[in-house]
XYZ file of N, CA and C in Angstrom:
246
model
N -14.781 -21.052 42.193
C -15.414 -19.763 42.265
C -16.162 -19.659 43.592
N -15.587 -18.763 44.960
C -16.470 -18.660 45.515
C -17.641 -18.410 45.938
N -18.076 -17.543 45.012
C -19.427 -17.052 44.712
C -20.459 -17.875 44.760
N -20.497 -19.539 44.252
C -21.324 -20.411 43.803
C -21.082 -21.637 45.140
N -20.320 -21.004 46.218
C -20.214 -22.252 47.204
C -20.618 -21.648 48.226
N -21.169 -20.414 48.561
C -21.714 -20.187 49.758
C -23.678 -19.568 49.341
N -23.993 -19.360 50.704
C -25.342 -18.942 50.999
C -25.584 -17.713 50.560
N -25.134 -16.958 50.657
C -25.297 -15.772 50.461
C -24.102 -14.585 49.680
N -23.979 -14.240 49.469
C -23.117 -12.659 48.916
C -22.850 -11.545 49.273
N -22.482 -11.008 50.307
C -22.277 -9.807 51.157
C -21.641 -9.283 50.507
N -22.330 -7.363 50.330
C -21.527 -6.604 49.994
C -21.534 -5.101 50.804
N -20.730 -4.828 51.155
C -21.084 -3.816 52.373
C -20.245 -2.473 51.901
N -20.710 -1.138 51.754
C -20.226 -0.065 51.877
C -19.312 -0.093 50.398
N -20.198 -0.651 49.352
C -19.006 -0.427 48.129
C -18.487 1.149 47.476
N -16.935 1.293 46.955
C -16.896 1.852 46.415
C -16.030 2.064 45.111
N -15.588 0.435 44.949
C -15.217 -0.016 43.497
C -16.183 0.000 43.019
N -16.007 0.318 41.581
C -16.810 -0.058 40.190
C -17.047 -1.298 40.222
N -18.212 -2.045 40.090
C -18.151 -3.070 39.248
C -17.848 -3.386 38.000
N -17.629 -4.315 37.608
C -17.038 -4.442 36.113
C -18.028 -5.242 35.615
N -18.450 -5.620 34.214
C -19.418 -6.168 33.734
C -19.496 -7.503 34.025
N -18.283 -8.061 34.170
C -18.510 -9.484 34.237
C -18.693 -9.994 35.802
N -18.256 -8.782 36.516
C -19.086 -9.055 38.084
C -20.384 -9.395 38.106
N -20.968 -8.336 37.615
C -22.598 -8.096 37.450
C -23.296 -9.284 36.992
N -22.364 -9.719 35.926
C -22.803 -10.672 34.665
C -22.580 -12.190 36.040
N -21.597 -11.939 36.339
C -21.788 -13.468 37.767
C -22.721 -13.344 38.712
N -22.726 -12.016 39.161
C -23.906 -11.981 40.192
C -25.290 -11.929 39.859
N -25.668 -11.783 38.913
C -27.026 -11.639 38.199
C -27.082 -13.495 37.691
N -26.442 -14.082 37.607
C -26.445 -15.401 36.935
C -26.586 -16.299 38.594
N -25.832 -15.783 39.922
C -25.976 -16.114 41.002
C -27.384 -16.260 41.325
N -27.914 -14.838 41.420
C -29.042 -14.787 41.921
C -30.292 -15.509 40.879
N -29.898 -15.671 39.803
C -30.817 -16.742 38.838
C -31.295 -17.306 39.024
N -29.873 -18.470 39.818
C -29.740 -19.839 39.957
C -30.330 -20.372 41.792
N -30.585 -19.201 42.241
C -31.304 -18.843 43.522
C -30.593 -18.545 44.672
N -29.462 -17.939 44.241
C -28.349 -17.241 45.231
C -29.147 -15.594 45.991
N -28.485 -15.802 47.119
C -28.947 -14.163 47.625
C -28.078 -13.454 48.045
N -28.247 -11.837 47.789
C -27.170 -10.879 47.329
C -27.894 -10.101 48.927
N -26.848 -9.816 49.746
C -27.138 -8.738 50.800
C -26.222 -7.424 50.443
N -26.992 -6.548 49.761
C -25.921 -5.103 50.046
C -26.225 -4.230 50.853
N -24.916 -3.950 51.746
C -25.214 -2.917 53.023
C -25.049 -1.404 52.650
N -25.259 -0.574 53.011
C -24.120 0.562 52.443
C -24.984 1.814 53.776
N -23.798 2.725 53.782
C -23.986 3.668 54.558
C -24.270 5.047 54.048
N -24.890 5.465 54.895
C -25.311 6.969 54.423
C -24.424 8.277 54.120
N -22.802 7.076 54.824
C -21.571 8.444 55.225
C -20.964 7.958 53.987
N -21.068 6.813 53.312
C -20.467 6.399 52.081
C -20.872 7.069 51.130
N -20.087 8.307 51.179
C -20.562 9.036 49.789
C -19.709 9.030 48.673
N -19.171 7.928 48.308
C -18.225 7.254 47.000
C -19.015 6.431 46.574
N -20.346 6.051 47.097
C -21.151 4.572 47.464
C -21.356 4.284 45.915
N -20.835 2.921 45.244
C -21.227 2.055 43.817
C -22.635 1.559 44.267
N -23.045 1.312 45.300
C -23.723 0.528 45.461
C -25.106 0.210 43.864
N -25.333 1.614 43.817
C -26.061 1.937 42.657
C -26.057 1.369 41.085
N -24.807 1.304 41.376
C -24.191 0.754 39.721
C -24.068 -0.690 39.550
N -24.625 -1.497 41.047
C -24.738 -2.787 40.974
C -26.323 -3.030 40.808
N -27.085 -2.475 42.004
C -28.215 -2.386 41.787
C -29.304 -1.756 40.934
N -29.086 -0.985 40.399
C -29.812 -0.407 39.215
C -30.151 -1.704 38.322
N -28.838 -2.499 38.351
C -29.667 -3.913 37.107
C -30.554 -4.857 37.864
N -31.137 -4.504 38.429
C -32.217 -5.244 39.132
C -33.369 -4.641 39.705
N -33.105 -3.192 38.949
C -34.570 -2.539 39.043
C -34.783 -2.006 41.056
N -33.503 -1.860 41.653
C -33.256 -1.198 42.504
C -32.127 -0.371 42.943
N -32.288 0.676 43.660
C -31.632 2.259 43.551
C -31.788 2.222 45.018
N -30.587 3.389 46.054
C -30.428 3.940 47.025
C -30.225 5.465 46.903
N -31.092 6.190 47.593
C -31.209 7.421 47.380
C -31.411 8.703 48.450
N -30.985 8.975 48.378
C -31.181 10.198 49.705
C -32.227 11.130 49.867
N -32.957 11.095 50.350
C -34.443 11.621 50.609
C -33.712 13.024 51.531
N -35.016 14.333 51.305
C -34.515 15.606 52.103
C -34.373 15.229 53.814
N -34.635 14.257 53.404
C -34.795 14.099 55.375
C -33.144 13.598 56.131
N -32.099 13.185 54.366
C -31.274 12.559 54.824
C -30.580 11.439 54.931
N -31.866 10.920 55.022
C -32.201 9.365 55.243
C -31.971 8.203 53.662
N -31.654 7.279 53.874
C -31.275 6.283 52.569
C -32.576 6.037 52.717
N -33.551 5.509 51.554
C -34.226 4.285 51.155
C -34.443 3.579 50.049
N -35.144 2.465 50.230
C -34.807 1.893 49.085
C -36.141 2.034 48.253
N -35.761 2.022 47.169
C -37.192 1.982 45.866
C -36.858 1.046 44.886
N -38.115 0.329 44.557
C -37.557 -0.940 43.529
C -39.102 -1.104 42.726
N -38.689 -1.992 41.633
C -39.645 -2.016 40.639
C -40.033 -3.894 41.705
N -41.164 -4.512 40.946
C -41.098 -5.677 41.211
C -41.226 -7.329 40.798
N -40.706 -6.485 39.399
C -40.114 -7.526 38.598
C -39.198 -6.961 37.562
N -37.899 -7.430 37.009
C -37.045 -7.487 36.036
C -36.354 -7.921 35.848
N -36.785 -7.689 34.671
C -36.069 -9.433 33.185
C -36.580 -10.396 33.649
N -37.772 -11.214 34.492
C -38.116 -12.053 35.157
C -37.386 -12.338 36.526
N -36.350 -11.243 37.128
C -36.499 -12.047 38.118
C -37.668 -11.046 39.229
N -37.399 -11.791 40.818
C -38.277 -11.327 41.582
C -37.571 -10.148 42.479
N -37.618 -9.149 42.926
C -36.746 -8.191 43.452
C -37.813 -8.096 44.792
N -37.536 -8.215 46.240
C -37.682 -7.382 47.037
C -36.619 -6.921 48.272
């Protein structure tokens, strides 16, 4: 499984669905003290990015100005989100 042999997790400009048992690996990644980088663009307007991050108590959102940012809680289910 590559997921569990490298540093990090890049995910850039998604616009597949995740499927549960993605989530269910990457949430078990970052558990175990893996780190998840998601990129995504402002022109990506198919962007999943949301449907990964929402289970971790963070969202990408378009403010009137245009602009992406990010908003997050700062803790859930125990883990640490920033």
């Amino acid at each position: 499984n590559a997921i569990n042999e490298g540093d990090v997790v890049v995910i850039i400009n998604p616009i597949g669905s995740f499927e549960e048992d993605e989530i269910d690996v990457i949430t078990d990644y970052i558990e175990q003290g893996g780190n998840v980088l998601v990129m995504d663009s402002i022109l990506n307007t198919n962007s999943t990015a949301n449907d990964l991050l929402q289970n971790f108590g963070i969202w990408l959102s378009i403010e009137y100005s245009g602009q992406r940012v990010y908003e997050f809680n700062d803790t859930i289910n125990g883990l640490n989100v920033c």
